[in-house]
PDB file of C-alpha atoms in Angstrom:
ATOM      1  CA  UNK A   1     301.841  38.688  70.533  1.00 52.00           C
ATOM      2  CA  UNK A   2     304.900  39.363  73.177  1.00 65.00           C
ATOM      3  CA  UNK A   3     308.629  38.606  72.046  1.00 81.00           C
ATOM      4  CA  UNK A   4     307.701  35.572  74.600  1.00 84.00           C
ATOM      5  CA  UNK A   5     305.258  33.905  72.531  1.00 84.00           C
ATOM      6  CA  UNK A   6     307.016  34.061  69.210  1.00 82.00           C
ATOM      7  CA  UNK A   7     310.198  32.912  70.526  1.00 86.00           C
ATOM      8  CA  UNK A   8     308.255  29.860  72.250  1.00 89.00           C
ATOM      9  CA  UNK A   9     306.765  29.426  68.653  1.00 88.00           C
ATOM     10  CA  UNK A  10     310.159  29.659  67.104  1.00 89.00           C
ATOM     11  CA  UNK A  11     311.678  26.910  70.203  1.00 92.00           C
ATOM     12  CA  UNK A  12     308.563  24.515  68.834  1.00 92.00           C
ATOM     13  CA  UNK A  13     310.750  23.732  65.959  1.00 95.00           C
ATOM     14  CA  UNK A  14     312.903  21.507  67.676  1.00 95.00           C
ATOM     15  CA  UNK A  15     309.445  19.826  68.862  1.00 95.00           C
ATOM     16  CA  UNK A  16     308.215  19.153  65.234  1.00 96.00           C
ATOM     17  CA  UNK A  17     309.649  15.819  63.707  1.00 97.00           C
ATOM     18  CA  UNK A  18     309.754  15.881  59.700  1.00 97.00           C
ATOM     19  CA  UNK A  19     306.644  13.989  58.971  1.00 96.00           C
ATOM     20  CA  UNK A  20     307.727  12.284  55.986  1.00 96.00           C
ATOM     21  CA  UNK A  21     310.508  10.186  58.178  1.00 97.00           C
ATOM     22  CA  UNK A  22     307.460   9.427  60.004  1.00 97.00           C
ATOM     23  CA  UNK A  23     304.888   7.902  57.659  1.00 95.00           C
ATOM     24  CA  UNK A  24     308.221   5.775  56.583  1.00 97.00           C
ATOM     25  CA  UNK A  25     309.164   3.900  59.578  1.00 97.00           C
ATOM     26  CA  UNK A  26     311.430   6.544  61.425  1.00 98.00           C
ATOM     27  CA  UNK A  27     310.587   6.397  65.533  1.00 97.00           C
ATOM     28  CA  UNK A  28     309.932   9.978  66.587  1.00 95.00           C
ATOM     29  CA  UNK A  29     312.422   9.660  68.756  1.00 96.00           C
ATOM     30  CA  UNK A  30     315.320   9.819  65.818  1.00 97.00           C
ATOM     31  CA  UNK A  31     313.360  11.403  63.257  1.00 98.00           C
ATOM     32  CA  UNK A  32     314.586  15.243  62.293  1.00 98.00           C
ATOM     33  CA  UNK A  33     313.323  17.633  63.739  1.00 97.00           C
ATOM     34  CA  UNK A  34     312.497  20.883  61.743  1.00 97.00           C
ATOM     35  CA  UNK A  35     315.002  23.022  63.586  1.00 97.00           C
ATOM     36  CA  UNK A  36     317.748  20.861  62.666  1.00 97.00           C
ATOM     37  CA  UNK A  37     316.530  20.253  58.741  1.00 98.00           C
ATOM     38  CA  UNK A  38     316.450  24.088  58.971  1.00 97.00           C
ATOM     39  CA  UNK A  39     320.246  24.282  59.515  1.00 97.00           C
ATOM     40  CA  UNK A  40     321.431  22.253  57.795  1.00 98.00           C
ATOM     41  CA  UNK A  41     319.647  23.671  54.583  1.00 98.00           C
ATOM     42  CA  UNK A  42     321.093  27.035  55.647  1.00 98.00           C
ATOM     43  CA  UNK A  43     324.139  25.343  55.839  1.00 98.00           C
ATOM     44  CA  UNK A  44     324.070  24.225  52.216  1.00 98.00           C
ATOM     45  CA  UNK A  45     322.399  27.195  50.768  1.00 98.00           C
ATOM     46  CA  UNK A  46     325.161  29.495  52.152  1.00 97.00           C
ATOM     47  CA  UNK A  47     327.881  27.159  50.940  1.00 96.00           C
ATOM     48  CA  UNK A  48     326.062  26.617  46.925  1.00 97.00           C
ATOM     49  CA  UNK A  49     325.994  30.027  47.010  1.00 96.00           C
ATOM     50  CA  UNK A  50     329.594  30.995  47.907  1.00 95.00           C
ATOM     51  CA  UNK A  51     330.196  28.187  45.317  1.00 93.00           C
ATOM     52  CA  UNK A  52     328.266  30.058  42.864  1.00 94.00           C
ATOM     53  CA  UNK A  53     330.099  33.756  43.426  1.00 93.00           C
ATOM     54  CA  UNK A  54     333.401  31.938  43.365  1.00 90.00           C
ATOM     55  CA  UNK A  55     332.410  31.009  39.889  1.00 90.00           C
ATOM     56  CA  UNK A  56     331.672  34.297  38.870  1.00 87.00           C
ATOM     57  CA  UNK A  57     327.750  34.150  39.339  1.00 85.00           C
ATOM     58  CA  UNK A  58     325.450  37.567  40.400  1.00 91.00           C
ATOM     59  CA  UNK A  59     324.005  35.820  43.815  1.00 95.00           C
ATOM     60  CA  UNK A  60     323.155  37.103  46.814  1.00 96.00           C
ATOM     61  CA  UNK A  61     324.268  35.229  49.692  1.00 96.00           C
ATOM     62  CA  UNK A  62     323.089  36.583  52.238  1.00 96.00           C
ATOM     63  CA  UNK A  63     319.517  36.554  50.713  1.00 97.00           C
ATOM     64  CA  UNK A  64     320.149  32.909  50.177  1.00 97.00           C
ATOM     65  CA  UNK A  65     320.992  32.396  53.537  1.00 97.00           C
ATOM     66  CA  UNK A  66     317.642  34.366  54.977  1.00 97.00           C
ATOM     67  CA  UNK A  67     315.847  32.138  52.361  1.00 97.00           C
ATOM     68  CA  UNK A  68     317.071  29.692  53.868  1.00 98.00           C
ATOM     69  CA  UNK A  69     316.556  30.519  57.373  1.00 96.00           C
ATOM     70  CA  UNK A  70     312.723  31.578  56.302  1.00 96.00           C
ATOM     71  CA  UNK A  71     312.124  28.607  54.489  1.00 95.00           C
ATOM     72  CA  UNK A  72     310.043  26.209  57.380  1.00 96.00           C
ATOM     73  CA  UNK A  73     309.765  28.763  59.794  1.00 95.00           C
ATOM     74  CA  UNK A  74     305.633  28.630  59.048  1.00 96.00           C
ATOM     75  CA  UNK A  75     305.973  24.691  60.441  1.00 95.00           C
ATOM     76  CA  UNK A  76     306.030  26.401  63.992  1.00 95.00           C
ATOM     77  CA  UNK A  77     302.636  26.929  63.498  1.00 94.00           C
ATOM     78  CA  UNK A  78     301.354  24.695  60.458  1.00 93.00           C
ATOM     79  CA  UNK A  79     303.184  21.582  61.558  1.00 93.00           C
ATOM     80  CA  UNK A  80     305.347  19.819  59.216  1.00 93.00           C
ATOM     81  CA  UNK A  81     303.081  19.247  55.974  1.00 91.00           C
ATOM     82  CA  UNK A  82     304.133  16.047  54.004  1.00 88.00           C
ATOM     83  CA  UNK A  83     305.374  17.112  50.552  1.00 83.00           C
ATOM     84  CA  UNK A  84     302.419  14.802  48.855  1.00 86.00           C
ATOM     85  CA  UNK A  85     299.843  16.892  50.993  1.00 90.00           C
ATOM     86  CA  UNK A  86     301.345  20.130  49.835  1.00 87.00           C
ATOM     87  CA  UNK A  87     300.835  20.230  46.117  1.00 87.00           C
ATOM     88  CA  UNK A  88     297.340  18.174  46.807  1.00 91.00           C
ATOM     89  CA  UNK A  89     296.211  21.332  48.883  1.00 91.00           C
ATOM     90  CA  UNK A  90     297.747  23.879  46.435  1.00 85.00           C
ATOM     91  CA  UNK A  91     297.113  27.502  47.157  1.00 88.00           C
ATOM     92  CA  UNK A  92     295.358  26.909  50.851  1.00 92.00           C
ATOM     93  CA  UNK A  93     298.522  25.688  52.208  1.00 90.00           C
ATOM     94  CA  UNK A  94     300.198  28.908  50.867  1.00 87.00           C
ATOM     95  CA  UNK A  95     297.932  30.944  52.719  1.00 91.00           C
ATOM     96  CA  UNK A  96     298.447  29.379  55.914  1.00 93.00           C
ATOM     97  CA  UNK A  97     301.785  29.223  55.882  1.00 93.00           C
ATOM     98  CA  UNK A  98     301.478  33.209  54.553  1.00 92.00           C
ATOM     99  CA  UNK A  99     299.357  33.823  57.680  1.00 94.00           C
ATOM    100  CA  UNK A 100     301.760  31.670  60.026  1.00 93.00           C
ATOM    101  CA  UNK A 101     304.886  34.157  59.272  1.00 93.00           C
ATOM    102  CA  UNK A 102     302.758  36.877  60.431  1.00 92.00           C
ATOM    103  CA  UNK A 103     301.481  35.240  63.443  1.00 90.00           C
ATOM    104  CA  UNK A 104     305.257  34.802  63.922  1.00 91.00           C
ATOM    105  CA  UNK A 105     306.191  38.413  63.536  1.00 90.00           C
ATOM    106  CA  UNK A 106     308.371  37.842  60.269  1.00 93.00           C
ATOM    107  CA  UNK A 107     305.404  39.505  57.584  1.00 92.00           C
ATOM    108  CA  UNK A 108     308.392  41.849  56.563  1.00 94.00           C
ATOM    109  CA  UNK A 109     309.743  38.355  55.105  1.00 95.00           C
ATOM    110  CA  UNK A 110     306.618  37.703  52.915  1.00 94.00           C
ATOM    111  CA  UNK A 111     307.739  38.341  49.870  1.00 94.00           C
ATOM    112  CA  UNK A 112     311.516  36.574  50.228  1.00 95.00           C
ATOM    113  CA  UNK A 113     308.977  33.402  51.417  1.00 94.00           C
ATOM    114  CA  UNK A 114     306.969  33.512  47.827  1.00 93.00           C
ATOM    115  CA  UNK A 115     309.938  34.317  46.102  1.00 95.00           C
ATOM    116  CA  UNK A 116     311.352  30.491  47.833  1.00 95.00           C
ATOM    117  CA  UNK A 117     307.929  29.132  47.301  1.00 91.00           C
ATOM    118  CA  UNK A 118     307.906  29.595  43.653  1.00 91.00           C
ATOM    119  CA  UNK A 119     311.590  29.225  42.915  1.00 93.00           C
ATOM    120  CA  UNK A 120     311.758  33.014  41.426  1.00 92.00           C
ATOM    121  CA  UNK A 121     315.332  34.143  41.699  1.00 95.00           C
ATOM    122  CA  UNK A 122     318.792  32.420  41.317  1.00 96.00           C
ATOM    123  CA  UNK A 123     318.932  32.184  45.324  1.00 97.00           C
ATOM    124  CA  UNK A 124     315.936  31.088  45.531  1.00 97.00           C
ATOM    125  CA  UNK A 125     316.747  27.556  43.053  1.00 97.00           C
ATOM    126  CA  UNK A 126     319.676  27.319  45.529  1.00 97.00           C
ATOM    127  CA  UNK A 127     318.041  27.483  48.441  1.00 98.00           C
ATOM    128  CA  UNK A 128     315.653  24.463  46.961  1.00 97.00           C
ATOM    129  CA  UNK A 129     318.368  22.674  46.043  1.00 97.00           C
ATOM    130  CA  UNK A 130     319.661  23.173  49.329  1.00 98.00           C
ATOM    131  CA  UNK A 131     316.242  22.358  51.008  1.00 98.00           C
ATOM    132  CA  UNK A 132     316.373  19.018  48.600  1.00 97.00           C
ATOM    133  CA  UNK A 133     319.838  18.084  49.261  1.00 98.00           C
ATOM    134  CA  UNK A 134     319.707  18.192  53.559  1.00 98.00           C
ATOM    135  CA  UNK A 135     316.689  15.809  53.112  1.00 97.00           C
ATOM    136  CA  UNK A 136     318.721  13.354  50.715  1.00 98.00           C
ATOM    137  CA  UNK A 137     321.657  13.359  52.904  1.00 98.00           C
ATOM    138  CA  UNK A 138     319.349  12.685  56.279  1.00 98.00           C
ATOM    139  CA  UNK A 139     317.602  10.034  53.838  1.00 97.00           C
ATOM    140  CA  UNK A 140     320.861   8.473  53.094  1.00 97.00           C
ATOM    141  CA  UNK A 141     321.553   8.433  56.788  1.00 97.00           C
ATOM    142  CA  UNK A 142     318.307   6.889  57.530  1.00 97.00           C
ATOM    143  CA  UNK A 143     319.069   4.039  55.249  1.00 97.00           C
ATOM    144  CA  UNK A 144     322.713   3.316  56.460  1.00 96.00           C
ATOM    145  CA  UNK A 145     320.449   3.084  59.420  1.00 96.00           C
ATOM    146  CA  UNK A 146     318.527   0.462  58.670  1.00 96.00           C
ATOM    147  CA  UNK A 147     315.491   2.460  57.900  1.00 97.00           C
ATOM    148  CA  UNK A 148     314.285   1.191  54.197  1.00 97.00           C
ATOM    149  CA  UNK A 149     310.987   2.861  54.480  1.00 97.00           C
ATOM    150  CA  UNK A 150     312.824   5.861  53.614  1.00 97.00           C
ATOM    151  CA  UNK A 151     314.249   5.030  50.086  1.00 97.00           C
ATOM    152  CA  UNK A 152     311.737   7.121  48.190  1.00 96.00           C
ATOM    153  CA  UNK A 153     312.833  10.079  49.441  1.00 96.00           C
ATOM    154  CA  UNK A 154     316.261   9.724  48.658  1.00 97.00           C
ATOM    155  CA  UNK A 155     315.305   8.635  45.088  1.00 96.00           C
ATOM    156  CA  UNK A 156     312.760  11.650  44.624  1.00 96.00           C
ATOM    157  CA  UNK A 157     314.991  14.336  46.666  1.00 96.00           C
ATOM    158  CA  UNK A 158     317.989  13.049  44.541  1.00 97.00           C
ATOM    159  CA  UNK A 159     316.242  13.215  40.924  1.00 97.00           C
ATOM    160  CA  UNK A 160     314.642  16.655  41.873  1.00 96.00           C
ATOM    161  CA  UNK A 161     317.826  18.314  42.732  1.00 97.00           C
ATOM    162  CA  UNK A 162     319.345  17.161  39.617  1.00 96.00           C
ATOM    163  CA  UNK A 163     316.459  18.896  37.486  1.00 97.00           C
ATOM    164  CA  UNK A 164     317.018  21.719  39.276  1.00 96.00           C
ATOM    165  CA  UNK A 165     320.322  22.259  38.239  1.00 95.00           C
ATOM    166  CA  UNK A 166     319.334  23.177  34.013  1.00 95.00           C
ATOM    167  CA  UNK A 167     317.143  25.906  35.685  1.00 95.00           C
ATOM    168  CA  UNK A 168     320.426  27.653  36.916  1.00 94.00           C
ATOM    169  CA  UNK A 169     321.420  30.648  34.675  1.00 92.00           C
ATOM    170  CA  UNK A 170     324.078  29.232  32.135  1.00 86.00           C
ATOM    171  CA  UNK A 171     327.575  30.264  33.802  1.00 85.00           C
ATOM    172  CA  UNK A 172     326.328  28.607  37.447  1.00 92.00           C
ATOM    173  CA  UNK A 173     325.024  25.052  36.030  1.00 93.00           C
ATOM    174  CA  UNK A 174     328.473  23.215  35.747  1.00 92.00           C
ATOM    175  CA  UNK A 175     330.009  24.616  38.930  1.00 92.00           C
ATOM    176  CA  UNK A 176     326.891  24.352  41.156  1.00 94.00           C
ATOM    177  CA  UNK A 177     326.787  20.991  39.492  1.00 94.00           C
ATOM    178  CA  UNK A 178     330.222  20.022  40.742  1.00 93.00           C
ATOM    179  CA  UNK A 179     329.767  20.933  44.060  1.00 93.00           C
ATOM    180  CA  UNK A 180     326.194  19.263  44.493  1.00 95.00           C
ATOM    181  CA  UNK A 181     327.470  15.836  42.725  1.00 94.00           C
ATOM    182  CA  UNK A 182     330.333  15.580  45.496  1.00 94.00           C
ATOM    183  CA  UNK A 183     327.174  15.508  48.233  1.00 94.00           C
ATOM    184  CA  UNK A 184     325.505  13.268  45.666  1.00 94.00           C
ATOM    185  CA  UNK A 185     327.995  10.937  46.525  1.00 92.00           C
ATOM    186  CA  UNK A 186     327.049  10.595  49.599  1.00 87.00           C
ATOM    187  CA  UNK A 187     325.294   7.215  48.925  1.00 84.00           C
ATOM    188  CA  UNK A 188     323.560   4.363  51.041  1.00 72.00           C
ATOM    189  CA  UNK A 189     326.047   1.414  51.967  1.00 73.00           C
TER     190      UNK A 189
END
């Protein structure tokens, strides 16, 4: 594939709504596109991160950050897969997505993508968290918008970055914690 191709595959992202907003009521003409979910969870993984050094924690940042980056780039191919649809379709969705980063040119990436996928290394919690946080705070947006449909996901985007946070290595919980709450405040009107 020429630098051409993968770049247009890469520009797609801007093209791909998040499908959950969606199913829920969003028009496709404000839902989020990947692209922009994409930045702002790099965004928020580089900042939990920094958070977590500042606190004294071993982490990576700038493997969070590339997590971060990495983390939908397969949606440039696969679409954007509800979350539902994901765990339904287990391991086949892995592949793809697998296959997808090589179609894209970023196999070297591979193993950073299972290490997100399966939440395998300190950065890799934060970069879910992160991934789980920019979709509460666009949820919470939606709904000061007027768009109830989208409730659920703030509940279930809220609750699951909250159980992340006891899967953090001892020293990071209560000052990851007290960064993430101050977004959690971030509430519907």
């Amino acid at each position: 594939m020429t630098s051409k191709d993968e770049l247009d595959r890469l520009l797609a992202l801007y093209n791909i709504p998040r499908a959950g907003w969606l199913i829920r009521g969003v028009p496709a003409a404000l839902a989020e596109d990947v692209a922009s979910h994409s930045y702002l969870v790099a965004v928020l993984a580089l900042r939990i991160a920094h958070e977590a050094r500042g606190c004294g924690g071993n982490v990576d940042e700038g493997k969070a950050l590339t997590m971060a980056l990495i983390h939908d780039l397969p949606e440039a191919l696969t679409g954007d897969i509800p979350r539902p649809v994901k765990e339904r379709l287990g391991d086949v969705v892995g592949r793809l997505e697998e296959e997808a980063l090589g179609k894209l040119g970023f196999t070297h990436f591979k193993d950073l993508y299972a290490e997100v996928e399966s939440a395998a290394s300190v950065e890799a919690l934060l970069v879910k968290m992160a991934d789980d946080l920019a979709t509460y705070l666009r949820a919470v947006y939606y709904l000061n918008s007027g768009f109830e449909g989208v409730r659920d996901i703030a509940e279930n985007t809220r609750s699951s970055v909250v159980s992340l946070i006891p899967r953090l290595p001892g020293g990071l919980r209560e000052c990851v914690q007290r960064y993430v709450s101050t977004l959690l405040e971030y509430k519907a009107r």
